[in-house]
Tab-separated table of C-alpha atoms in Angstrom:
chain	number	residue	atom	x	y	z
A	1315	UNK	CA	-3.095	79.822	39.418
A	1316	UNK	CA	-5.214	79.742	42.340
A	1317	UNK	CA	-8.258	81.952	42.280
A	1318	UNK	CA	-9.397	80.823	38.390
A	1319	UNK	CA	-12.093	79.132	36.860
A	1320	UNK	CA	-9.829	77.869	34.136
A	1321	UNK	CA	-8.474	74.544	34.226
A	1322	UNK	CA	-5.172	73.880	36.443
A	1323	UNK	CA	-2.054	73.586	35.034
A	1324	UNK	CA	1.679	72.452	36.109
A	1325	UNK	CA	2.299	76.212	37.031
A	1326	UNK	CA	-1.193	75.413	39.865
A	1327	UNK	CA	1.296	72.647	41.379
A	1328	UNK	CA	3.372	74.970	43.039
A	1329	UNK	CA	0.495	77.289	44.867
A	1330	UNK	CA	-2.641	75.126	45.025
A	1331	UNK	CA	-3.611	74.558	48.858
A	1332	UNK	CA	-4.044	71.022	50.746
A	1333	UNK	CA	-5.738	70.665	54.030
A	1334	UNK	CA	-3.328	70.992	56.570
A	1335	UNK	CA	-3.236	68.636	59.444
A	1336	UNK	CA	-1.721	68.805	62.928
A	1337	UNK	CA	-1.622	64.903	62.852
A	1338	UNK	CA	-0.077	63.955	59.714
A	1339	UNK	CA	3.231	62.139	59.913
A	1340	UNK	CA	6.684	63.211	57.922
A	1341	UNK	CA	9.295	60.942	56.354
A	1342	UNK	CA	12.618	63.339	55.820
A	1343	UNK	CA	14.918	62.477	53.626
A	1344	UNK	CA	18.558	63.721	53.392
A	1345	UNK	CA	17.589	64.576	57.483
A	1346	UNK	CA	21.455	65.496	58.377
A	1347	UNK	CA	22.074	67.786	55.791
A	1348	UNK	CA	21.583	71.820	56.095
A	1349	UNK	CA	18.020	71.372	54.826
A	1350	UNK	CA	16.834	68.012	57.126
A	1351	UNK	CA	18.363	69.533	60.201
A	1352	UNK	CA	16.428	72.724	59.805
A	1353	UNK	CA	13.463	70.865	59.216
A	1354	UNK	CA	13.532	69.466	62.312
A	1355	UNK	CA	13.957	72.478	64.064
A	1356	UNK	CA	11.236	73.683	62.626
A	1357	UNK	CA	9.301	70.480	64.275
A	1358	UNK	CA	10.828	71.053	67.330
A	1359	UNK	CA	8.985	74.621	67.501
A	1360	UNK	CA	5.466	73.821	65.499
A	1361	UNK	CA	5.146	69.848	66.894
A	1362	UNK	CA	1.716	70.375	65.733
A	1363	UNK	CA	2.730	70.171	61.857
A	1364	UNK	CA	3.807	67.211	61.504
A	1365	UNK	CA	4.945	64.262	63.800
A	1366	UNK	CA	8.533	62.315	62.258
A	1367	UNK	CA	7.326	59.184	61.006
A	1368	UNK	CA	10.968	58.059	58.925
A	1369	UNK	CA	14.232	59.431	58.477
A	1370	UNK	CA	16.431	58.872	55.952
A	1371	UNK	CA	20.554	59.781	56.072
A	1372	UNK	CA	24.002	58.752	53.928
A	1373	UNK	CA	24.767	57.508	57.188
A	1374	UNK	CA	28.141	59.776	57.287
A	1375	UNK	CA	27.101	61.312	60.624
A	1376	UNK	CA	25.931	58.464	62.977
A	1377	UNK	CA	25.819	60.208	66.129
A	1378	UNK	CA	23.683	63.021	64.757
A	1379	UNK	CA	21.524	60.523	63.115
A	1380	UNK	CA	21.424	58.311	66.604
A	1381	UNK	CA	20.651	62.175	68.170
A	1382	UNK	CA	17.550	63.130	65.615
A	1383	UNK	CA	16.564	59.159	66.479
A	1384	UNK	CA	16.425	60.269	70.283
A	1385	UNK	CA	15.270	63.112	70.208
A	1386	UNK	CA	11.950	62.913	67.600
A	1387	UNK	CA	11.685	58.387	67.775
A	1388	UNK	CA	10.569	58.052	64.346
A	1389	UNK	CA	9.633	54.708	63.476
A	1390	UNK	CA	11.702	54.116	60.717
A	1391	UNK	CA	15.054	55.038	59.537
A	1392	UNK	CA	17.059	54.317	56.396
A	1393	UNK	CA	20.618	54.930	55.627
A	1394	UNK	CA	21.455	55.501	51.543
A	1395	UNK	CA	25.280	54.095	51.934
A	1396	UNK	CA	24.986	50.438	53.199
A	1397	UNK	CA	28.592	50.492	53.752
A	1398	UNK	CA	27.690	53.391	57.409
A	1399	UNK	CA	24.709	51.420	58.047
A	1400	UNK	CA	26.560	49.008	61.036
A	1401	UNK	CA	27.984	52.702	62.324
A	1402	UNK	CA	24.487	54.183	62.589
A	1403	UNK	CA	22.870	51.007	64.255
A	1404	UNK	CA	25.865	50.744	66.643
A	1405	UNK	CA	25.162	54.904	67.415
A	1406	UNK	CA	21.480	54.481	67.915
A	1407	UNK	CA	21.865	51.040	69.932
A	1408	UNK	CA	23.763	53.447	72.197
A	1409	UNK	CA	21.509	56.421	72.072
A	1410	UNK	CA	18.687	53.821	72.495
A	1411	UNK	CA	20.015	51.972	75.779
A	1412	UNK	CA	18.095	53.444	77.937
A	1413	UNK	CA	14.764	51.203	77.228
A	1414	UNK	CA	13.637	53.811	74.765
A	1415	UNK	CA	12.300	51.692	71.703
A	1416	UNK	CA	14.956	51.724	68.407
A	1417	UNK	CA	13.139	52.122	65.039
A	1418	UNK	CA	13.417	49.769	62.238
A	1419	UNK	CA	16.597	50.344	60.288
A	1420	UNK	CA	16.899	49.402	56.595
A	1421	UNK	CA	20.139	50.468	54.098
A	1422	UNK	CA	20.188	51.050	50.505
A	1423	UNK	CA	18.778	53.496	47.601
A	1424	UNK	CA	15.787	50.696	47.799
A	1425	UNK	CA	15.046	51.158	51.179
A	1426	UNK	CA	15.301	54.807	50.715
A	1427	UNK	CA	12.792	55.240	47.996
A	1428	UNK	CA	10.403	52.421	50.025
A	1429	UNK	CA	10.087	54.646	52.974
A	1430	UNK	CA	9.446	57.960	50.312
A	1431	UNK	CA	6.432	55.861	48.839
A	1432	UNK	CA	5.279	54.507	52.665
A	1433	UNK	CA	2.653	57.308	53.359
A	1434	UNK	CA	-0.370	58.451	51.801
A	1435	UNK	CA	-3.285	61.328	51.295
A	1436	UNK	CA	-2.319	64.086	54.245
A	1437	UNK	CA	0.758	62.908	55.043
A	1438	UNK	CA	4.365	64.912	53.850
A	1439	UNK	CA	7.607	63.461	52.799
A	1440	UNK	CA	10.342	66.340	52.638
A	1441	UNK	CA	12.661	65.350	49.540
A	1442	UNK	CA	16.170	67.006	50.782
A	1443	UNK	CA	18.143	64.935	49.461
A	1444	UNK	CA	21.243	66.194	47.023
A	1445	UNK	CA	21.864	64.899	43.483
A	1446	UNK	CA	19.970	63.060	40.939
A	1447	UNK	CA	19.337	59.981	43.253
A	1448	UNK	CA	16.434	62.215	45.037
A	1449	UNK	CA	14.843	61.321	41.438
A	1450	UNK	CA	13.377	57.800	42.334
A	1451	UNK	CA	12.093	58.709	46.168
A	1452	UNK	CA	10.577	61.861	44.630
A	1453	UNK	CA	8.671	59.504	41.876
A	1454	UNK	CA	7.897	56.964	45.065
A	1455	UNK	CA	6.662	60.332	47.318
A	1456	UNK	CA	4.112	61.246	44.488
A	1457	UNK	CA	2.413	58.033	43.895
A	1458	UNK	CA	1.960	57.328	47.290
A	1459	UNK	CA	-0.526	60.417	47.492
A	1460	UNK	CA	1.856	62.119	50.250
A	1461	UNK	CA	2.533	65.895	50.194
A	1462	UNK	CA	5.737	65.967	48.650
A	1463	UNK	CA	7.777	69.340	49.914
A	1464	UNK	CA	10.843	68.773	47.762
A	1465	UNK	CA	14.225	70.760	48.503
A	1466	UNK	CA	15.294	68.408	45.772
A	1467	UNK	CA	15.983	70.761	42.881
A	1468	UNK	CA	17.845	67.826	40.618
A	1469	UNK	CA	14.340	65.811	40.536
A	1470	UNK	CA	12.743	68.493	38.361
A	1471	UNK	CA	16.014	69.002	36.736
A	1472	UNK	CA	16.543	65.820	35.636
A	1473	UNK	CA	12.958	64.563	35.155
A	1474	UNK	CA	11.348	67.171	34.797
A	1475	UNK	CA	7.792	66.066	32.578
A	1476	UNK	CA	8.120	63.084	34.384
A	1477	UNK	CA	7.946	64.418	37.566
A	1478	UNK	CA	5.186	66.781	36.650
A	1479	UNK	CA	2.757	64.692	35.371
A	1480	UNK	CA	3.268	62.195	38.281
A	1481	UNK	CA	2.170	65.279	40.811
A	1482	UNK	CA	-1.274	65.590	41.422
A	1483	UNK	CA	-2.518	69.578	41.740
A	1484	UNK	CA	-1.559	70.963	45.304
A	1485	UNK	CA	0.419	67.912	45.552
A	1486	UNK	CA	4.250	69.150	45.057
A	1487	UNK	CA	5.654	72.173	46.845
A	1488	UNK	CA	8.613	73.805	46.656
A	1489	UNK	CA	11.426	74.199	48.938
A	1490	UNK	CA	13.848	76.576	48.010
A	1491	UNK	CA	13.895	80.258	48.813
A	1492	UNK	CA	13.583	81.557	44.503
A	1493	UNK	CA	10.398	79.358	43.679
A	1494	UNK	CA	8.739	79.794	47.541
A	1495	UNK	CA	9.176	83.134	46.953
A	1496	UNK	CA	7.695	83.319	43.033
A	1497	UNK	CA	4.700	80.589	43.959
A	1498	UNK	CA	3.963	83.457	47.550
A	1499	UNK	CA	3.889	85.946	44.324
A	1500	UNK	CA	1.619	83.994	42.264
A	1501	UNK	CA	-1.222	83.099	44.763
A	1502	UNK	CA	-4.058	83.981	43.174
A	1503	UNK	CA	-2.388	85.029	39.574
A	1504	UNK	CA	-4.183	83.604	37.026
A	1505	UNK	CA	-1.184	81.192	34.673
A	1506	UNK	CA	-1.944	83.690	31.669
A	1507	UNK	CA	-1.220	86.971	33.685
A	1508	UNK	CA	2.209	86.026	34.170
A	1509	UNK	CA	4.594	87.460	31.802
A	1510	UNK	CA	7.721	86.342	33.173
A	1511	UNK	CA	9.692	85.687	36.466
A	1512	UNK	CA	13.023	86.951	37.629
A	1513	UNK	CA	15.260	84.500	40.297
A	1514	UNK	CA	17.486	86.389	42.014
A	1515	UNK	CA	20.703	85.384	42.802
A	1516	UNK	CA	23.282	86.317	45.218
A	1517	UNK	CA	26.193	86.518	42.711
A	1518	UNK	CA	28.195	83.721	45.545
A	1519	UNK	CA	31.856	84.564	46.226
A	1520	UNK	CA	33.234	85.654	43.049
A	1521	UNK	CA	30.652	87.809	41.858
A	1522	UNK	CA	32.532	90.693	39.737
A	1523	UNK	CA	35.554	89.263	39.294
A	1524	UNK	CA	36.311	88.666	35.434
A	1525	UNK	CA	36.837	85.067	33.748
A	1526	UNK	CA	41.182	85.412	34.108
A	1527	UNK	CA	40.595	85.985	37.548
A	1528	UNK	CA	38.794	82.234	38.405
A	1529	UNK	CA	41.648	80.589	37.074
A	1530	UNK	CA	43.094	79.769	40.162
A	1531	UNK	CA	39.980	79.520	42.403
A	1532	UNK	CA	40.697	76.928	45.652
A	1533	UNK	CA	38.092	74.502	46.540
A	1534	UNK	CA	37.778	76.996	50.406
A	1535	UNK	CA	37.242	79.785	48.367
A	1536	UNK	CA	34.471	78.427	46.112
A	1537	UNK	CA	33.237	77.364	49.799
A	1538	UNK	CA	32.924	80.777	50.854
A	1539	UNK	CA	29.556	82.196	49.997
A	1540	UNK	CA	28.845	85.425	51.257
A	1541	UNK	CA	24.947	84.667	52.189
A	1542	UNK	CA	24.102	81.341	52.499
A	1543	UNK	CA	25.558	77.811	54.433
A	1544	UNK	CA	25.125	74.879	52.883
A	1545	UNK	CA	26.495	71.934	51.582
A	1546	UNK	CA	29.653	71.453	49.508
A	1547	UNK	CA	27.973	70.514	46.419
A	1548	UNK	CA	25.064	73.305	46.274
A	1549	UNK	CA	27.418	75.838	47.665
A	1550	UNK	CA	30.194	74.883	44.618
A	1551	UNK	CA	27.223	74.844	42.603
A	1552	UNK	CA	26.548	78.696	43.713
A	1553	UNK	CA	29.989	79.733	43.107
A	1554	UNK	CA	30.217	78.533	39.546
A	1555	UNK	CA	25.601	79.300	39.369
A	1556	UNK	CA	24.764	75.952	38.425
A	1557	UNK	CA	23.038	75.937	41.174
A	1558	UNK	CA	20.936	78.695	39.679
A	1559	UNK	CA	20.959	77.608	36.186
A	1560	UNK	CA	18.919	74.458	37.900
A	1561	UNK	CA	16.726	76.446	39.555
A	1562	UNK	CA	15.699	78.490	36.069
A	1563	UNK	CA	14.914	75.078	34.670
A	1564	UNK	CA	13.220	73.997	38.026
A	1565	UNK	CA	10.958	77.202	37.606
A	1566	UNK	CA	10.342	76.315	34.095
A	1567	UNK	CA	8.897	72.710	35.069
A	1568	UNK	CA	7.047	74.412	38.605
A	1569	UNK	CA	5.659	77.054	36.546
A	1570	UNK	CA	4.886	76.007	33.052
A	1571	UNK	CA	6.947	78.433	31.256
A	1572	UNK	CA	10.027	78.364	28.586
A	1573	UNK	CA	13.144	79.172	29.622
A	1574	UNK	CA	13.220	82.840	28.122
A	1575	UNK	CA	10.433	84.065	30.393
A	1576	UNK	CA	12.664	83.029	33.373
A	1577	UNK	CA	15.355	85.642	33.631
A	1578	UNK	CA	17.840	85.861	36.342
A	1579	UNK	CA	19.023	88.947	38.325
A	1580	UNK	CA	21.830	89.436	40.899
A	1581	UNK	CA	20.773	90.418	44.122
A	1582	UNK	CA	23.971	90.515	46.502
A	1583	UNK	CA	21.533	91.015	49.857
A	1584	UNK	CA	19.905	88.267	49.269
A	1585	UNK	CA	16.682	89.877	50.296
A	1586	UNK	CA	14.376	89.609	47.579
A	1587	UNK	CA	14.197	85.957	46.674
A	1588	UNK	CA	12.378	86.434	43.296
A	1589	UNK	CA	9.690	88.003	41.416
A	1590	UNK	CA	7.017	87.714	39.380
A	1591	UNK	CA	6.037	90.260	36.478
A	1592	UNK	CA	2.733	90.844	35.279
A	1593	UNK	CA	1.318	91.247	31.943
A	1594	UNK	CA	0.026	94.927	33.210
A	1595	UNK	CA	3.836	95.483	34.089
A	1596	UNK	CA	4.007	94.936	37.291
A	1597	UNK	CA	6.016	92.960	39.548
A	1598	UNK	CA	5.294	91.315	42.725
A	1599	UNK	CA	8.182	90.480	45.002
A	1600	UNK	CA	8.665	88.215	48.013
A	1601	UNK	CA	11.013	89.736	50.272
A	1602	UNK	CA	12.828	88.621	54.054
A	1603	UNK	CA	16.390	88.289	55.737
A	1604	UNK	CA	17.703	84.724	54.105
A	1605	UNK	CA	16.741	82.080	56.017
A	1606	UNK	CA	15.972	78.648	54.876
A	1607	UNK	CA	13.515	78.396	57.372
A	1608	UNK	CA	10.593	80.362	55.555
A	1609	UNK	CA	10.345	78.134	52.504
A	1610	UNK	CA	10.419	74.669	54.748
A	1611	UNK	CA	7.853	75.903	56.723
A	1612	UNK	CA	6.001	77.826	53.971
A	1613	UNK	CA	5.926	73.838	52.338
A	1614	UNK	CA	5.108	72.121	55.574
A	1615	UNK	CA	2.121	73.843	56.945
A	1616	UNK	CA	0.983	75.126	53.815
A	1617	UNK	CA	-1.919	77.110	53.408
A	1618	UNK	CA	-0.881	77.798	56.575
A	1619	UNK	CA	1.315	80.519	58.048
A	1620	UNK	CA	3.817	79.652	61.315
A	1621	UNK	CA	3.508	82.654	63.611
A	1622	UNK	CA	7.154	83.852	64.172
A	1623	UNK	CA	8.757	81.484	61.995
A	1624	UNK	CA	11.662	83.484	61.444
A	1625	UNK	CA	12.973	86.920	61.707
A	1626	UNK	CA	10.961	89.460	60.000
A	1627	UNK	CA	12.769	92.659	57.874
A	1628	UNK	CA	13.217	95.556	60.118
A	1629	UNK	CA	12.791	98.860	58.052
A	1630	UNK	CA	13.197	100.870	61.113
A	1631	UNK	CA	17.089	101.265	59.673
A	1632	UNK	CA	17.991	102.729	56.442
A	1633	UNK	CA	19.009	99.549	53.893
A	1634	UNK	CA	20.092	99.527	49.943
A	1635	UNK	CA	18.672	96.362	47.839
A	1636	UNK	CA	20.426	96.738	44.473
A	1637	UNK	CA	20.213	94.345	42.098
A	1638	UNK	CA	22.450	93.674	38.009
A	1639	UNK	CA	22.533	91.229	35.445
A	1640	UNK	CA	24.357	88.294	35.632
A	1641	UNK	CA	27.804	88.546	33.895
A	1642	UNK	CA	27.251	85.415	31.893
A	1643	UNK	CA	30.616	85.849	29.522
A	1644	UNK	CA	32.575	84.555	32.644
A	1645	UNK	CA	29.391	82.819	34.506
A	1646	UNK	CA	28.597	80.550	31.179
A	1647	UNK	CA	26.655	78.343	33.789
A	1648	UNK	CA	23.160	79.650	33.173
A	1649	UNK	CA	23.338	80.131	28.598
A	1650	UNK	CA	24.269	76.280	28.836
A	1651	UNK	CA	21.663	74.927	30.884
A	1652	UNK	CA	18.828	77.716	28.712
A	1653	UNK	CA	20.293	75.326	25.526
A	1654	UNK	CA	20.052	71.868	27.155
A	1655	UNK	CA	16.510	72.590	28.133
A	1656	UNK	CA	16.065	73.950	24.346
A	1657	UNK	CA	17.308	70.858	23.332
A	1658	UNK	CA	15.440	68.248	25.463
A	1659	UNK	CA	16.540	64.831	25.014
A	1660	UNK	CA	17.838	64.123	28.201
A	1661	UNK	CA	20.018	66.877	28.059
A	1662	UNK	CA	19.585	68.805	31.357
A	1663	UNK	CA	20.300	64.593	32.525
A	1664	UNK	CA	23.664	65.197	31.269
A	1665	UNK	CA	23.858	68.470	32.150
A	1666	UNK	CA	23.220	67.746	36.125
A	1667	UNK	CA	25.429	64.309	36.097
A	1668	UNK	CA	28.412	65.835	34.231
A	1669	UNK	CA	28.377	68.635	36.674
A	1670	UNK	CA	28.200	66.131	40.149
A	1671	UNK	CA	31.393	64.245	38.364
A	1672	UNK	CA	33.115	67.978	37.608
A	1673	UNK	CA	32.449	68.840	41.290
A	1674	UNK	CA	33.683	65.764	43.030
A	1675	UNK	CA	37.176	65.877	40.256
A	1676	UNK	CA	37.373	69.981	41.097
A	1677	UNK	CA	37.508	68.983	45.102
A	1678	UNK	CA	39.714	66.066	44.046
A	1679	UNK	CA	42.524	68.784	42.432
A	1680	UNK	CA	41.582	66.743	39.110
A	1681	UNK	CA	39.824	69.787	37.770
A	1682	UNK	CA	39.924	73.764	37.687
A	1683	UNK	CA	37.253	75.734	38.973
A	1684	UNK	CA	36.541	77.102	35.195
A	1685	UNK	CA	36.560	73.585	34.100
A	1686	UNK	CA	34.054	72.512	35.804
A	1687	UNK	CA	30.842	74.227	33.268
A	1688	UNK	CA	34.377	73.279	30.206
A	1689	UNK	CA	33.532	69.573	31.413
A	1690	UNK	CA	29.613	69.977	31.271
A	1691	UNK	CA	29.763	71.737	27.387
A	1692	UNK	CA	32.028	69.571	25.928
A	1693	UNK	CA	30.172	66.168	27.447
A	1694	UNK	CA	26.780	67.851	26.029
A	1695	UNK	CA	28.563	68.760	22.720
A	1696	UNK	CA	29.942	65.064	22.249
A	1697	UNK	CA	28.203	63.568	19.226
A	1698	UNK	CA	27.679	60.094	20.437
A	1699	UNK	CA	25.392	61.367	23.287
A	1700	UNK	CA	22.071	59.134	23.552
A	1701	UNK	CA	18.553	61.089	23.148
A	1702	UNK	CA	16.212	60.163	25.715
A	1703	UNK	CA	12.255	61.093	25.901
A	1704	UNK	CA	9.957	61.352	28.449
A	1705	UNK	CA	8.219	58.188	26.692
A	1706	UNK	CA	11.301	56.413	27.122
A	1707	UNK	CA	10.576	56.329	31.327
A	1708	UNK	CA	12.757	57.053	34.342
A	1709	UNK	CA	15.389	54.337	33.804
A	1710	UNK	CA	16.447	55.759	30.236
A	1711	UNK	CA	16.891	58.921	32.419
A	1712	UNK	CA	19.185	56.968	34.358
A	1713	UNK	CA	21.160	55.095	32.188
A	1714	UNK	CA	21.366	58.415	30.382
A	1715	UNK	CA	22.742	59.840	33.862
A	1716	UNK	CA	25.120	56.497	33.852
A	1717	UNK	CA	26.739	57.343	30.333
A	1718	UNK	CA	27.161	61.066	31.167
A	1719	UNK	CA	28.915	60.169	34.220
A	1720	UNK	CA	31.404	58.271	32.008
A	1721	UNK	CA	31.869	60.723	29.491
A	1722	UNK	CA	33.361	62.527	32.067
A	1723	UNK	CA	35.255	60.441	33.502
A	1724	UNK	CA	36.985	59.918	30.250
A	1725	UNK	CA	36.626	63.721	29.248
A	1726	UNK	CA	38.697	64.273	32.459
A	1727	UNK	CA	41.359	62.012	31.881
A	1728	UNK	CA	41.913	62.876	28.171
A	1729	UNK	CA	42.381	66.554	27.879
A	1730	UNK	CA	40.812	68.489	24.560
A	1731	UNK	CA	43.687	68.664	21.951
């Protein structure tokens, strides 16, 4: 990794150090979700990492959009869904009354991925957007020459080899709390010392319960998870671990390893956020209370540290970290994504579309709970899916994406004789 003389490799990508600068600027995208607001509160206490250049939104939340507007004046902001962009302008016209200047406002998935691509060399765009549409801005981010701090798991997911090769070394840094936590273990861990990683997972909200007892999960109780708040889609996503079977295949593409020297082990305290095992047999863990606010400022001011970031572990009190496999008989999540990323082809495209379209339908009362990784095998099992290679380019991907979605849609409408 780090402290080698042999060549760098995708696995450097996640741990190689940039200069950091007190005056570069920051385009956040996806800046009213969990991830974007934090972000900004992170700004708010270390001004001197970044100043907030562009901010990108769905537009669902105006006011708190015409609020981040007021309160940081960035120069530009986008909103994804043209249909809220005449809500957002109306909320900052209002915010802005007061003679303080209104940025520029553009709407769109083009405008979006315009202002990911706008910066350059020591500059940071923060990818936090959710879904496979964080794809194209992440693409945009890395030829620009920005920083690119990407909370967007489905960009590696989806494009994985794409995205890699794009990134220039020390150019793309995690944000998520499992590969923060295994590229903190790898500093200075040469790529052929590693003999495997281990994400942890929290088990979510129906971890030990057996397959016959899912049958009748509600949409608020897949919402209930027991560590972490987040959205609807990545907290559904942690109920049914998707959500970690993306992040195995993530680690895969951050760490230039096959998907059998990524294991996954439940951690219900949510303390230890992964490790790293050596070929010598040991194992070095990152550990602290879970808090998103570590791995966004771990990516922002990286190589440096944030004095008090966040809370710190107290071991002044007696505390139990236990961790067990993941029961993967009723949690089929993870063994399906390990075979899409076997199979290549697009697959882990189908995968991550078939699984946005199982979500929305599970929220919609169209779909069980356990249906939702049903939908996702029997799409990938359909013999009429399209193969797609890296050398067919980031619009194959798509269109890929496009007749996955579909599948679904008709999957979900004509029930399996």
């Amino acid at each position: 990794m780090t402290g080698t003389p042999a060549p760098m490799n995708p696995a450097a990508r996640a741990v190689a150090t940039t200069p950091h600068s007190p005056t570069r600027r920051l385009v956040l995208l996806g800046s009213t979700g969990s991830i974007g607001t934090q972000t900004l509160e992170v700004i708010d206490r270390f001004p001197e990492v970044a100043r907030v250049h562009g901010l990108a939104a769905r537009g669902n939340r105006p006011e708190l959009v015409a609020q981040q507007v007021l309160h940081h004046r960035p120069e530009h902001v986008v909103v994804s869904d043209p249909a809220r962009a005449e809500a957002v302008e109306a909320a900052i016209g209002s915010a802005c009354a007061a003679g303080i200047p209104a940025p520029q406002l553009a709407a769109g998935p083009d405008a979006v991925e315009t202002l990911a691509g706008s910066l350059g060399a020591g500059d940071v765009v923060l990818n936090a957007i959710t879904g496979s549409i964080g794809l194209l801005p992440t693409l945009a981010a890395l030829a620009s020459g920005a920083r690119l701090a990407l909370a967007n798991k489905e960009s590696l997911v989806v494009g994985g080899e794409l995205v890699t090769r794009a990134a220039a070394e020390g150019q793309m840094l995690p944000v998520d709390s499992e590969h923060t936590a295994i590229a903190q273990a790898l500093a200075g861990v040469r790529h052929d010392q590693i003999d495997h990683l281990v994400v942890t997972a929290s088990g979510g909200p129906f971890r030990g319960r057996r397959r016959e007892e899912l049958t009748d999960v509600t949409p608020d109780q897949a919402l209930a998870h027991p560590t972490w708040q987040m959205g609807r889609v990545i907290t559904t996503n942690s109920a049914t671990l998707v959500n970690k079977a993306l992040e195995v295949i993530e680690a895969c593409h951050l760490f230039d390893l096959p998907e059998e020297r990524v294991q996954v082990a439940v951690h219900p305290q949510s303390i230890v956020h992964s490790m790293a095992t050596l070929v010598d047999g040991s194992t070095i863990a990152q550990a602290s209370p879970p808090d998103m606010r570590h791995a966004i400022g771990w990516a922002l001011a990286h190589p440096e540290k944030l004095p008090g970031l966040a809370q710190a572990l107290d071991f002044s009190s007696a505390q139990s970290w236990t961790f067990e496999p993941v029961d993967e008989d009723t949690f089929d999540a993870i063994t399906l994504a390990r075979a899409a990323h076997r199979a290549g082809a697009g697959a882990m495209a189908v995968y991550n579309a078939v699984n946005e379209e199982a979500v929305e339908a599970f929220f919609a009362g169209r779909l069980p709970f356990l249906g939702i990784t049903a939908l996702i095998r029997r799409v990938l099992e359909d013999p009429d899916r399209p193969r797609v290679t890296p050398a067919d380019g980031v619009r194959a991907l798509l269109d890929l994406e496009g007749w996955a979605r579909a599948a679904a849609r008709s999957a979900l409408s004509t029930p399996e004789a």
